[in-house]
PDB file of C-alpha atoms in Angstrom:
ATOM      1  CA  MET A  18       0.020   0.006  -0.015  1.00  0.00           C
ATOM      2  CA  ASN A  19       1.506   3.346  -1.084  1.00  0.00           C
ATOM      3  CA  ASP A  20       1.388   6.638   0.910  1.00  0.00           C
ATOM      4  CA  ARG A  21      -1.600   7.853  -1.114  1.00  0.00           C
ATOM      5  CA  ASP A  22      -3.629   4.742  -0.355  1.00  0.00           C
ATOM      6  CA  LYS A  23      -2.666   4.983   3.331  1.00  0.00           C
ATOM      7  CA  GLY A  24      -3.822   8.628   3.343  1.00  0.00           C
ATOM      8  CA  LYS A  25      -7.170   7.597   1.884  1.00  0.00           C
ATOM      9  CA  VAL A  26      -7.571   4.879   4.568  1.00  0.00           C
ATOM     10  CA  LYS A  27      -6.802   7.357   7.330  1.00  0.00           C
ATOM     11  CA  LYS A  28      -9.313   9.837   5.930  1.00  0.00           C
ATOM     12  CA  SER A  29     -12.050   7.185   5.598  1.00  0.00           C
ATOM     13  CA  GLY A  30     -11.256   5.993   9.158  1.00  0.00           C
ATOM     14  CA  GLY A  31     -11.652   9.481  10.461  1.00  0.00           C
ATOM     15  CA  SER A  32     -15.039   9.841   8.744  1.00  0.00           C
ATOM     16  CA  ILE A  33     -16.140   6.513  10.262  1.00  0.00           C
ATOM     17  CA  LEU A  34     -15.197   7.733  13.708  1.00  0.00           C
ATOM     18  CA  VAL A  35     -17.204  10.919  13.251  1.00  0.00           C
ATOM     19  CA  ILE A  36     -20.224   8.939  12.091  1.00  0.00           C
ATOM     20  CA  MET A  37     -19.875   6.581  15.054  1.00  0.00           C
ATOM     21  CA  ALA A  38     -19.769   9.581  17.361  1.00  0.00           C
ATOM     22  CA  GLY A  39     -22.961  10.904  15.841  1.00  0.00           C
ATOM     23  CA  ILE A  40     -24.697   7.545  16.329  1.00  0.00           C
ATOM     24  CA  LEU A  41     -23.576   7.384  19.972  1.00  0.00           C
ATOM     25  CA  TRP A  42     -24.823  10.914  20.697  1.00  0.00           C
ATOM     26  CA  ALA A  43     -28.146   9.932  19.169  1.00  0.00           C
ATOM     27  CA  THR A  44     -28.639   7.385  21.916  1.00  0.00           C
ATOM     28  CA  MET A  45     -29.086  10.028  24.600  1.00  0.00           C
ATOM     29  CA  GLY A  46     -32.820   9.889  24.309  1.00  0.00           C
ATOM     30  CA  ILE A  47     -32.755   6.158  25.022  1.00  0.00           C
ATOM     31  CA  PHE A  48     -30.829   6.671  28.273  1.00  0.00           C
ATOM     32  CA  VAL A  49     -33.084   9.574  29.317  1.00  0.00           C
ATOM     33  CA  ARG A  50     -36.190   7.429  28.901  1.00  0.00           C
ATOM     34  CA  GLN A  51     -34.657   4.593  30.787  1.00  0.00           C
ATOM     35  CA  LEU A  52     -33.381   6.650  33.728  1.00  0.00           C
ATOM     36  CA  THR A  53     -36.605   8.631  33.873  1.00  0.00           C
ATOM     37  CA  GLY A  54     -38.298   5.288  34.587  1.00  0.00           C
ATOM     38  CA  TYR A  55     -36.166   5.044  37.712  1.00  0.00           C
ATOM     39  CA  GLY A  56     -37.553   8.295  38.988  1.00  0.00           C
ATOM     40  CA  LEU A  57     -34.730  10.632  38.054  1.00  0.00           C
ATOM     41  CA  THR A  58     -35.354  14.139  36.856  1.00  0.00           C
ATOM     42  CA  ALA A  59     -33.752  15.732  33.794  1.00  0.00           C
ATOM     43  CA  ILE A  60     -31.373  17.688  35.970  1.00  0.00           C
ATOM     44  CA  GLN A  61     -30.293  14.557  37.878  1.00  0.00           C
ATOM     45  CA  ILE A  62     -29.779  12.640  34.625  1.00  0.00           C
ATOM     46  CA  SER A  63     -27.764  15.575  33.245  1.00  0.00           C
ATOM     47  CA  THR A  64     -25.609  15.483  36.410  1.00  0.00           C
ATOM     48  CA  LEU A  65     -24.867  11.774  35.991  1.00  0.00           C
ATOM     49  CA  ARG A  66     -23.863  12.201  32.376  1.00  0.00           C
ATOM     50  CA  LEU A  67     -21.528  15.094  33.001  1.00  0.00           C
ATOM     51  CA  THR A  68     -20.009  13.697  36.171  1.00  0.00           C
ATOM     52  CA  VAL A  69     -19.236  10.309  34.799  1.00  0.00           C
ATOM     53  CA  ALA A  70     -17.714  11.842  31.669  1.00  0.00           C
ATOM     54  CA  ALA A  71     -15.728  14.390  33.667  1.00  0.00           C
ATOM     55  CA  MET A  72     -14.205  11.570  35.880  1.00  0.00           C
ATOM     56  CA  GLY A  73     -13.290   9.638  32.770  1.00  0.00           C
ATOM     57  CA  TYR A  74     -11.550  12.635  31.142  1.00  0.00           C
ATOM     58  CA  ILE A  75      -9.675  13.449  34.356  1.00  0.00           C
ATOM     59  CA  VAL A  76      -8.332   9.855  34.575  1.00  0.00           C
ATOM     60  CA  ILE A  77      -7.168  10.037  30.944  1.00  0.00           C
ATOM     61  CA  MET A  78      -5.498  13.393  31.440  1.00  0.00           C
ATOM     62  CA  LEU A  79      -3.682  12.339  34.562  1.00  0.00           C
ATOM     63  CA  ILE A  80      -2.398   9.142  33.025  1.00  0.00           C
ATOM     64  CA  LYS A  81      -1.416  10.351  29.549  1.00  0.00           C
ATOM     65  CA  TYR A  82      -1.042  14.194  29.735  1.00  0.00           C
ATOM     66  CA  PRO A  83      -0.339  15.161  33.411  1.00  0.00           C
ATOM     67  CA  VAL A  84       1.685  18.218  32.467  1.00  0.00           C
ATOM     68  CA  GLU A  85      -0.894  19.663  30.046  1.00  0.00           C
ATOM     69  CA  PHE A  86      -3.562  19.259  32.744  1.00  0.00           C
ATOM     70  CA  ARG A  87      -2.436  22.558  34.304  1.00  0.00           C
ATOM     71  CA  ILE A  88      -4.289  25.776  33.378  1.00  0.00           C
ATOM     72  CA  SER A  89      -3.910  29.364  34.345  1.00  0.00           C
ATOM     73  CA  TRP A  90      -6.038  30.638  37.306  1.00  0.00           C
ATOM     74  CA  LYS A  91      -7.201  33.594  35.212  1.00  0.00           C
ATOM     75  CA  ASP A  92      -8.681  31.217  32.660  1.00  0.00           C
ATOM     76  CA  ILE A  93     -10.920  29.444  35.155  1.00  0.00           C
ATOM     77  CA  PRO A  94     -13.849  31.852  34.489  1.00  0.00           C
ATOM     78  CA  LEU A  95     -13.572  31.000  30.823  1.00  0.00           C
ATOM     79  CA  PHE A  96     -13.834  27.304  31.523  1.00  0.00           C
ATOM     80  CA  ILE A  97     -16.636  27.777  33.984  1.00  0.00           C
ATOM     81  CA  SER A  98     -18.682  29.693  31.369  1.00  0.00           C
ATOM     82  CA  LEU A  99     -17.874  27.052  28.752  1.00  0.00           C
ATOM     83  CA  GLY A 100     -18.906  24.226  31.002  1.00  0.00           C
ATOM     84  CA  VAL A 101     -22.028  25.858  32.327  1.00  0.00           C
ATOM     85  CA  CYS A 102     -23.314  27.599  29.198  1.00  0.00           C
ATOM     86  CA  GLY A 103     -22.010  25.080  26.641  1.00  0.00           C
ATOM     87  CA  LEU A 104     -22.633  21.739  28.416  1.00  0.00           C
ATOM     88  CA  ALA A 105     -24.710  22.002  31.608  1.00  0.00           C
ATOM     89  CA  ILE A 106     -27.501  24.136  30.181  1.00  0.00           C
ATOM     90  CA  VAL A 107     -27.655  22.324  26.867  1.00  0.00           C
ATOM     91  CA  THR A 108     -27.807  18.915  28.603  1.00  0.00           C
ATOM     92  CA  CYS A 109     -30.542  20.019  31.040  1.00  0.00           C
ATOM     93  CA  THR A 110     -32.726  21.676  28.426  1.00  0.00           C
ATOM     94  CA  ASN A 111     -32.254  18.899  25.911  1.00  0.00           C
ATOM     95  CA  PHE A 112     -33.029  16.124  28.397  1.00  0.00           C
ATOM     96  CA  THR A 113     -36.090  18.065  29.655  1.00  0.00           C
ATOM     97  CA  ALA A 114     -37.295  18.518  26.104  1.00  0.00           C
ATOM     98  CA  ILE A 115     -36.903  14.769  25.489  1.00  0.00           C
ATOM     99  CA  GLN A 116     -39.104  14.130  28.580  1.00  0.00           C
ATOM    100  CA  MET A 117     -41.769  16.531  27.206  1.00  0.00           C
ATOM    101  CA  MET A 118     -41.700  15.721  23.452  1.00  0.00           C
ATOM    102  CA  SER A 119     -40.532  13.253  20.953  1.00  0.00           C
ATOM    103  CA  MET A 120     -36.837  12.448  20.754  1.00  0.00           C
ATOM    104  CA  SER A 121     -36.644  13.580  17.160  1.00  0.00           C
ATOM    105  CA  THR A 122     -38.179  16.987  17.834  1.00  0.00           C
ATOM    106  CA  ALA A 123     -35.864  17.636  20.822  1.00  0.00           C
ATOM    107  CA  SER A 124     -32.818  16.546  18.860  1.00  0.00           C
ATOM    108  CA  ILE A 125     -33.513  18.643  15.749  1.00  0.00           C
ATOM    109  CA  LEU A 126     -34.185  21.766  17.824  1.00  0.00           C
ATOM    110  CA  MET A 127     -30.815  21.340  19.585  1.00  0.00           C
ATOM    111  CA  TYR A 128     -29.327  20.818  16.126  1.00  0.00           C
ATOM    112  CA  THR A 129     -30.200  24.426  15.198  1.00  0.00           C
ATOM    113  CA  SER A 130     -26.943  25.277  16.993  1.00  0.00           C
ATOM    114  CA  PRO A 131     -24.967  26.202  13.785  1.00  0.00           C
ATOM    115  CA  ILE A 132     -27.624  28.812  13.059  1.00  0.00           C
ATOM    116  CA  TRP A 133     -27.138  30.425  16.486  1.00  0.00           C
ATOM    117  CA  VAL A 134     -23.345  30.184  16.010  1.00  0.00           C
ATOM    118  CA  MET A 135     -23.744  32.068  12.764  1.00  0.00           C
ATOM    119  CA  LEU A 136     -25.817  34.791  14.461  1.00  0.00           C
ATOM    120  CA  MET A 137     -23.414  35.074  17.430  1.00  0.00           C
ATOM    121  CA  SER A 138     -20.436  35.217  15.071  1.00  0.00           C
ATOM    122  CA  ILE A 139     -21.995  38.080  13.207  1.00  0.00           C
ATOM    123  CA  VAL A 140     -22.622  39.958  16.498  1.00  0.00           C
ATOM    124  CA  PHE A 141     -19.380  39.148  18.364  1.00  0.00           C
ATOM    125  CA  PHE A 142     -16.860  38.454  15.588  1.00  0.00           C
ATOM    126  CA  HIS A 143     -18.347  40.822  13.012  1.00  0.00           C
ATOM    127  CA  GLU A 144     -18.542  38.137  10.333  1.00  0.00           C
ATOM    128  CA  LYS A 145     -20.132  39.175   7.052  1.00  0.00           C
ATOM    129  CA  VAL A 146     -23.760  38.475   6.280  1.00  0.00           C
ATOM    130  CA  THR A 147     -23.920  36.560   2.952  1.00  0.00           C
ATOM    131  CA  LYS A 148     -26.814  35.405   0.817  1.00  0.00           C
ATOM    132  CA  ARG A 149     -26.001  31.876   1.678  1.00  0.00           C
ATOM    133  CA  LYS A 150     -26.086  32.517   5.359  1.00  0.00           C
ATOM    134  CA  LEU A 151     -29.461  34.315   4.988  1.00  0.00           C
ATOM    135  CA  ALA A 152     -30.805  31.397   2.984  1.00  0.00           C
ATOM    136  CA  ALA A 153     -29.651  28.948   5.684  1.00  0.00           C
ATOM    137  CA  LEU A 154     -31.243  31.101   8.423  1.00  0.00           C
ATOM    138  CA  SER A 155     -34.532  31.242   6.448  1.00  0.00           C
ATOM    139  CA  MET A 156     -34.537  27.454   5.959  1.00  0.00           C
ATOM    140  CA  ALA A 157     -33.846  26.880   9.620  1.00  0.00           C
ATOM    141  CA  PHE A 158     -36.605  29.236  10.708  1.00  0.00           C
ATOM    142  CA  LEU A 159     -39.071  27.550   8.366  1.00  0.00           C
ATOM    143  CA  GLY A 160     -37.942  24.157   9.734  1.00  0.00           C
ATOM    144  CA  CYS A 161     -38.555  25.192  13.325  1.00  0.00           C
ATOM    145  CA  ILE A 162     -42.033  26.438  12.382  1.00  0.00           C
ATOM    146  CA  LEU A 163     -42.867  23.095  10.607  1.00  0.00           C
ATOM    147  CA  VAL A 164     -41.454  21.056  13.533  1.00  0.00           C
ATOM    148  CA  SER A 165     -43.291  23.112  16.165  1.00  0.00           C
ATOM    149  CA  GLY A 166     -46.584  22.873  14.205  1.00  0.00           C
ATOM    150  CA  SER A 167     -46.450  19.132  13.805  1.00  0.00           C
ATOM    151  CA  GLY A 168     -46.448  16.036  15.913  1.00  0.00           C
ATOM    152  CA  GLY A 169     -49.761  16.420  17.724  1.00  0.00           C
ATOM    153  CA  GLY A 170     -49.527  15.861  21.444  1.00  0.00           C
ATOM    154  CA  LEU A 171     -45.756  15.195  21.203  1.00  0.00           C
ATOM    155  CA  VAL A 172     -45.049  18.914  20.801  1.00  0.00           C
ATOM    156  CA  THR A 173     -45.494  21.534  23.561  1.00  0.00           C
ATOM    157  CA  PRO A 174     -44.681  25.228  23.578  1.00  0.00           C
ATOM    158  CA  SER A 175     -42.454  24.893  26.631  1.00  0.00           C
ATOM    159  CA  GLY A 176     -40.745  21.949  25.009  1.00  0.00           C
ATOM    160  CA  ILE A 177     -40.107  23.931  21.821  1.00  0.00           C
ATOM    161  CA  LEU A 178     -38.712  26.793  23.942  1.00  0.00           C
ATOM    162  CA  LEU A 179     -36.347  24.443  25.836  1.00  0.00           C
ATOM    163  CA  GLY A 180     -35.317  22.797  22.564  1.00  0.00           C
ATOM    164  CA  ILE A 181     -34.383  26.201  21.071  1.00  0.00           C
ATOM    165  CA  ILE A 182     -32.511  27.157  24.284  1.00  0.00           C
ATOM    166  CA  SER A 183     -30.516  23.900  24.001  1.00  0.00           C
ATOM    167  CA  GLY A 184     -29.609  24.927  20.446  1.00  0.00           C
ATOM    168  CA  ILE A 185     -28.403  28.384  21.537  1.00  0.00           C
ATOM    169  CA  SER A 186     -26.474  26.847  24.471  1.00  0.00           C
ATOM    170  CA  TYR A 187     -24.937  24.218  22.249  1.00  0.00           C
ATOM    171  CA  GLY A 188     -23.896  26.963  19.831  1.00  0.00           C
ATOM    172  CA  SER A 189     -22.298  28.944  22.619  1.00  0.00           C
ATOM    173  CA  TYR A 190     -19.883  26.033  23.207  1.00  0.00           C
ATOM    174  CA  SER A 191     -18.392  26.661  19.770  1.00  0.00           C
ATOM    175  CA  ILE A 192     -18.054  30.402  20.356  1.00  0.00           C
ATOM    176  CA  ILE A 193     -16.517  30.166  23.892  1.00  0.00           C
ATOM    177  CA  GLY A 194     -14.572  27.022  22.942  1.00  0.00           C
ATOM    178  CA  THR A 195     -12.916  28.841  20.022  1.00  0.00           C
ATOM    179  CA  ILE A 196     -11.422  31.289  22.623  1.00  0.00           C
ATOM    180  CA  ALA A 197     -10.221  28.504  24.864  1.00  0.00           C
ATOM    181  CA  LEU A 198      -8.656  26.544  21.996  1.00  0.00           C
ATOM    182  CA  ARG A 199      -6.352  29.485  21.251  1.00  0.00           C
ATOM    183  CA  LYS A 200      -4.476  28.717  24.473  1.00  0.00           C
ATOM    184  CA  TYR A 201      -5.112  24.957  25.249  1.00  0.00           C
ATOM    185  CA  PRO A 202      -5.220  21.610  23.426  1.00  0.00           C
ATOM    186  CA  PRO A 203      -8.701  20.165  22.599  1.00  0.00           C
ATOM    187  CA  LEU A 204      -8.584  17.436  25.294  1.00  0.00           C
ATOM    188  CA  VAL A 205      -7.704  19.918  27.996  1.00  0.00           C
ATOM    189  CA  VAL A 206     -10.563  22.169  26.964  1.00  0.00           C
ATOM    190  CA  THR A 207     -12.975  19.240  26.898  1.00  0.00           C
ATOM    191  CA  THR A 208     -11.853  17.973  30.275  1.00  0.00           C
ATOM    192  CA  TYR A 209     -12.173  21.241  32.163  1.00  0.00           C
ATOM    193  CA  SER A 210     -15.446  21.942  30.379  1.00  0.00           C
ATOM    194  CA  PHE A 211     -17.011  18.710  31.643  1.00  0.00           C
ATOM    195  CA  LEU A 212     -15.396  19.209  35.102  1.00  0.00           C
ATOM    196  CA  PHE A 213     -16.930  22.619  35.698  1.00  0.00           C
ATOM    197  CA  ALA A 214     -20.245  21.554  34.132  1.00  0.00           C
ATOM    198  CA  ALA A 215     -20.390  18.551  36.491  1.00  0.00           C
ATOM    199  CA  ILE A 216     -19.526  20.733  39.540  1.00  0.00           C
ATOM    200  CA  ALA A 217     -22.359  23.179  38.610  1.00  0.00           C
ATOM    201  CA  MET A 218     -24.841  20.374  38.156  1.00  0.00           C
ATOM    202  CA  CYS A 219     -23.899  18.710  41.430  1.00  0.00           C
ATOM    203  CA  ILE A 220     -24.588  21.969  43.218  1.00  0.00           C
ATOM    204  CA  ILE A 221     -28.121  22.310  41.871  1.00  0.00           C
ATOM    205  CA  SER A 222     -29.223  18.673  41.611  1.00  0.00           C
ATOM    206  CA  ARG A 223     -29.789  18.013  45.347  1.00  0.00           C
ATOM    207  CA  PRO A 224     -27.188  15.259  46.014  1.00  0.00           C
ATOM    208  CA  SER A 225     -29.283  14.018  49.015  1.00  0.00           C
ATOM    209  CA  GLU A 226     -32.023  12.927  46.639  1.00  0.00           C
ATOM    210  CA  PHE A 227     -29.465  10.882  44.671  1.00  0.00           C
ATOM    211  CA  VAL A 228     -28.554   9.031  47.816  1.00  0.00           C
ATOM    212  CA  VAL A 229     -32.180   8.168  48.514  1.00  0.00           C
ATOM    213  CA  ILE A 230     -32.834   7.023  44.965  1.00  0.00           C
ATOM    214  CA  PHE A 231     -29.691   4.950  44.600  1.00  0.00           C
ATOM    215  CA  THR A 232     -30.100   3.292  48.052  1.00  0.00           C
ATOM    216  CA  THR A 233     -33.877   2.559  47.905  1.00  0.00           C
ATOM    217  CA  SER A 234     -34.371   1.704  44.238  1.00  0.00           C
ATOM    218  CA  PRO A 235     -35.332  -1.983  43.855  1.00  0.00           C
ATOM    219  CA  GLY A 236     -33.526  -2.062  40.513  1.00  0.00           C
ATOM    220  CA  ARG A 237     -30.325  -0.607  41.839  1.00  0.00           C
ATOM    221  CA  PRO A 238     -27.906  -2.701  39.711  1.00  0.00           C
ATOM    222  CA  GLY A 239     -29.743  -1.671  36.521  1.00  0.00           C
ATOM    223  CA  LEU A 240     -29.818   1.971  37.664  1.00  0.00           C
ATOM    224  CA  LEU A 241     -26.039   1.931  38.303  1.00  0.00           C
ATOM    225  CA  ALA A 242     -25.351   0.351  34.966  1.00  0.00           C
ATOM    226  CA  TRP A 243     -27.522   2.769  33.035  1.00  0.00           C
ATOM    227  CA  SER A 244     -25.967   5.707  34.893  1.00  0.00           C
ATOM    228  CA  VAL A 245     -22.392   4.746  34.082  1.00  0.00           C
ATOM    229  CA  ALA A 246     -23.238   3.758  30.499  1.00  0.00           C
ATOM    230  CA  LEU A 247     -24.977   7.217  30.043  1.00  0.00           C
ATOM    231  CA  GLY A 248     -21.734   9.055  30.696  1.00  0.00           C
ATOM    232  CA  VAL A 249     -19.502   6.662  28.822  1.00  0.00           C
ATOM    233  CA  VAL A 250     -21.656   6.016  25.756  1.00  0.00           C
ATOM    234  CA  THR A 251     -23.164   9.477  25.192  1.00  0.00           C
ATOM    235  CA  ALA A 252     -20.285  11.745  26.337  1.00  0.00           C
ATOM    236  CA  LEU A 253     -16.869  10.228  27.039  1.00  0.00           C
ATOM    237  CA  VAL A 254     -16.467   7.965  24.044  1.00  0.00           C
ATOM    238  CA  PRO A 255     -18.166  10.031  21.306  1.00  0.00           C
ATOM    239  CA  HIS A 256     -16.292  13.215  22.231  1.00  0.00           C
ATOM    240  CA  LEU A 257     -13.003  11.294  22.163  1.00  0.00           C
ATOM    241  CA  ILE A 258     -13.533   9.558  18.857  1.00  0.00           C
ATOM    242  CA  TYR A 259     -14.926  12.713  17.278  1.00  0.00           C
ATOM    243  CA  THR A 260     -11.791  14.562  18.314  1.00  0.00           C
ATOM    244  CA  ILE A 261      -9.629  11.742  16.886  1.00  0.00           C
ATOM    245  CA  GLY A 262     -11.686  11.774  13.671  1.00  0.00           C
ATOM    246  CA  LEU A 263     -11.087  15.490  13.232  1.00  0.00           C
ATOM    247  CA  LYS A 264      -7.341  14.812  12.860  1.00  0.00           C
ATOM    248  CA  THR A 265      -7.916  13.356   9.385  1.00  0.00           C
ATOM    249  CA  THR A 266     -11.420  14.805   8.546  1.00  0.00           C
ATOM    250  CA  PRO A 267     -11.970  18.526   7.728  1.00  0.00           C
ATOM    251  CA  ALA A 268     -14.182  20.186  10.306  1.00  0.00           C
ATOM    252  CA  SER A 269     -16.688  21.211   7.613  1.00  0.00           C
ATOM    253  CA  LYS A 270     -17.031  17.614   6.465  1.00  0.00           C
ATOM    254  CA  ALA A 271     -17.218  16.301  10.002  1.00  0.00           C
ATOM    255  CA  ALA A 272     -20.104  18.666  10.755  1.00  0.00           C
ATOM    256  CA  ILE A 273     -22.044  17.447   7.775  1.00  0.00           C
ATOM    257  CA  LEU A 274     -21.305  13.764   8.668  1.00  0.00           C
ATOM    258  CA  ALA A 275     -22.532  14.512  12.239  1.00  0.00           C
ATOM    259  CA  THR A 276     -26.004  15.206  10.843  1.00  0.00           C
ATOM    260  CA  ILE A 277     -26.510  11.480  11.209  1.00  0.00           C
ATOM    261  CA  GLU A 278     -27.225  12.217  14.927  1.00  0.00           C
ATOM    262  CA  PRO A 279     -30.761  13.699  14.569  1.00  0.00           C
ATOM    263  CA  MET A 280     -31.535  11.184  11.812  1.00  0.00           C
ATOM    264  CA  MET A 281     -30.600   8.266  14.047  1.00  0.00           C
ATOM    265  CA  THR A 282     -32.495   9.918  17.030  1.00  0.00           C
ATOM    266  CA  THR A 283     -35.610   9.978  14.824  1.00  0.00           C
ATOM    267  CA  LEU A 284     -35.083   6.281  13.915  1.00  0.00           C
ATOM    268  CA  PHE A 285     -34.533   5.241  17.494  1.00  0.00           C
ATOM    269  CA  GLY A 286     -37.666   7.141  18.601  1.00  0.00           C
ATOM    270  CA  ALA A 287     -39.798   5.556  15.915  1.00  0.00           C
ATOM    271  CA  VAL A 288     -38.511   1.965  16.328  1.00  0.00           C
ATOM    272  CA  LEU A 289     -38.065   1.783  20.128  1.00  0.00           C
ATOM    273  CA  TYR A 290     -40.872   4.093  21.321  1.00  0.00           C
ATOM    274  CA  SER A 291     -43.317   4.149  18.379  1.00  0.00           C
ATOM    275  CA  GLU A 292     -42.979   7.933  18.061  1.00  0.00           C
ATOM    276  CA  PRO A 293     -44.958   9.188  15.063  1.00  0.00           C
ATOM    277  CA  LEU A 294     -43.332  11.347  12.410  1.00  0.00           C
ATOM    278  CA  THR A 295     -45.745  13.516  10.486  1.00  0.00           C
ATOM    279  CA  MET A 296     -45.083  14.873   7.027  1.00  0.00           C
ATOM    280  CA  GLY A 297     -44.766  18.441   8.368  1.00  0.00           C
ATOM    281  CA  ALA A 298     -42.227  17.380  10.977  1.00  0.00           C
ATOM    282  CA  ALA A 299     -40.259  15.441   8.416  1.00  0.00           C
ATOM    283  CA  LEU A 300     -40.102  18.427   6.118  1.00  0.00           C
ATOM    284  CA  GLY A 301     -39.061  20.603   9.044  1.00  0.00           C
ATOM    285  CA  ILE A 302     -36.252  18.274   9.896  1.00  0.00           C
ATOM    286  CA  LEU A 303     -35.043  18.252   6.285  1.00  0.00           C
ATOM    287  CA  CYS A 304     -35.151  22.061   6.222  1.00  0.00           C
ATOM    288  CA  ILE A 305     -33.007  22.350   9.349  1.00  0.00           C
ATOM    289  CA  LEU A 306     -30.525  19.688   8.132  1.00  0.00           C
ATOM    290  CA  GLY A 307     -30.367  21.446   4.781  1.00  0.00           C
ATOM    291  CA  ALA A 308     -29.615  24.793   6.493  1.00  0.00           C
ATOM    292  CA  VAL A 309     -26.803  23.147   8.497  1.00  0.00           C
ATOM    293  CA  MET A 310     -25.286  21.648   5.357  1.00  0.00           C
ATOM    294  CA  ILE A 311     -25.479  24.938   3.497  1.00  0.00           C
ATOM    295  CA  LEU A 312     -23.581  26.628   6.295  1.00  0.00           C
ATOM    296  CA  ASN A 313     -20.953  23.940   6.455  1.00  0.00           C
ATOM    297  CA  LEU A 314     -20.531  23.821   2.669  1.00  0.00           C
ATOM    298  CA  SER A 315     -19.963  27.595   2.667  1.00  0.00           C
ATOM    299  CA  VAL A 316     -17.162  27.066   5.240  1.00  0.00           C
ATOM    300  CA  SER A 317     -15.509  24.362   3.173  1.00  0.00           C
ATOM    301  CA  GLU A 318     -15.415  26.619   0.076  1.00  0.00           C
ATOM    302  CA  LYS A 319     -13.470  29.338   1.900  1.00  0.00           C
TER     303      LYS A 319
END
């Protein structure tokens, strides 16, 4: 195998990792439904996900990159804002939306994040407004209207609002993360983001209630297994393999490949929970995915 063929294999391997990450992220709704059955709230489930992932990242950093684990004290507020705004809020709002609506609707509303990134970039970084960006924004807005107007009892105004907030919060991770990545490696940024997000969630999630639930639940082994798997499957592993995949896959291509996440979420919801998908909702999802792809294609052409 020559160097050119090896390069192709590496690139295809990176794309596969990105797709795998998207599929793993799409399983979040499954874990939320299972843990809700044990009596956990969206905030408590969010706390479990972020805490398990944070512990995993800390172990990896201490073993493989102990020197890089150090950060400047003056950058702590940056990482706190990144963890709270970009991880804690998005996880809470998305998980609550999943409990209130169909998994597909909650996922696609969170997936409006590139649109909010575009708007925030225009405001904070003074990026130019192009026809392509306006077209993407219009498609995304139309998609949100179609999604919110479809689905019958599976869609609620408060659920739609929470879904949109999750998209804005998810988008803020890219904006704040861009600043952090100017000074620190990706794994360091990810580790501290999850750490401060987990700390914030532990403060507001009433730890005493966790003790009661985990000590009195008749299905404690299953509860523990689902809790650990939540953090590993939907946070620790996908974030790691996505980061590895980015080494050989352009960010613009990776973002397009990651659109498999809401598609798989819709499939999981339909197959596992018999969630209906109306024609209007399907068109709305396609509009939002189309808007995301337009934005990412515009990036790849630059």
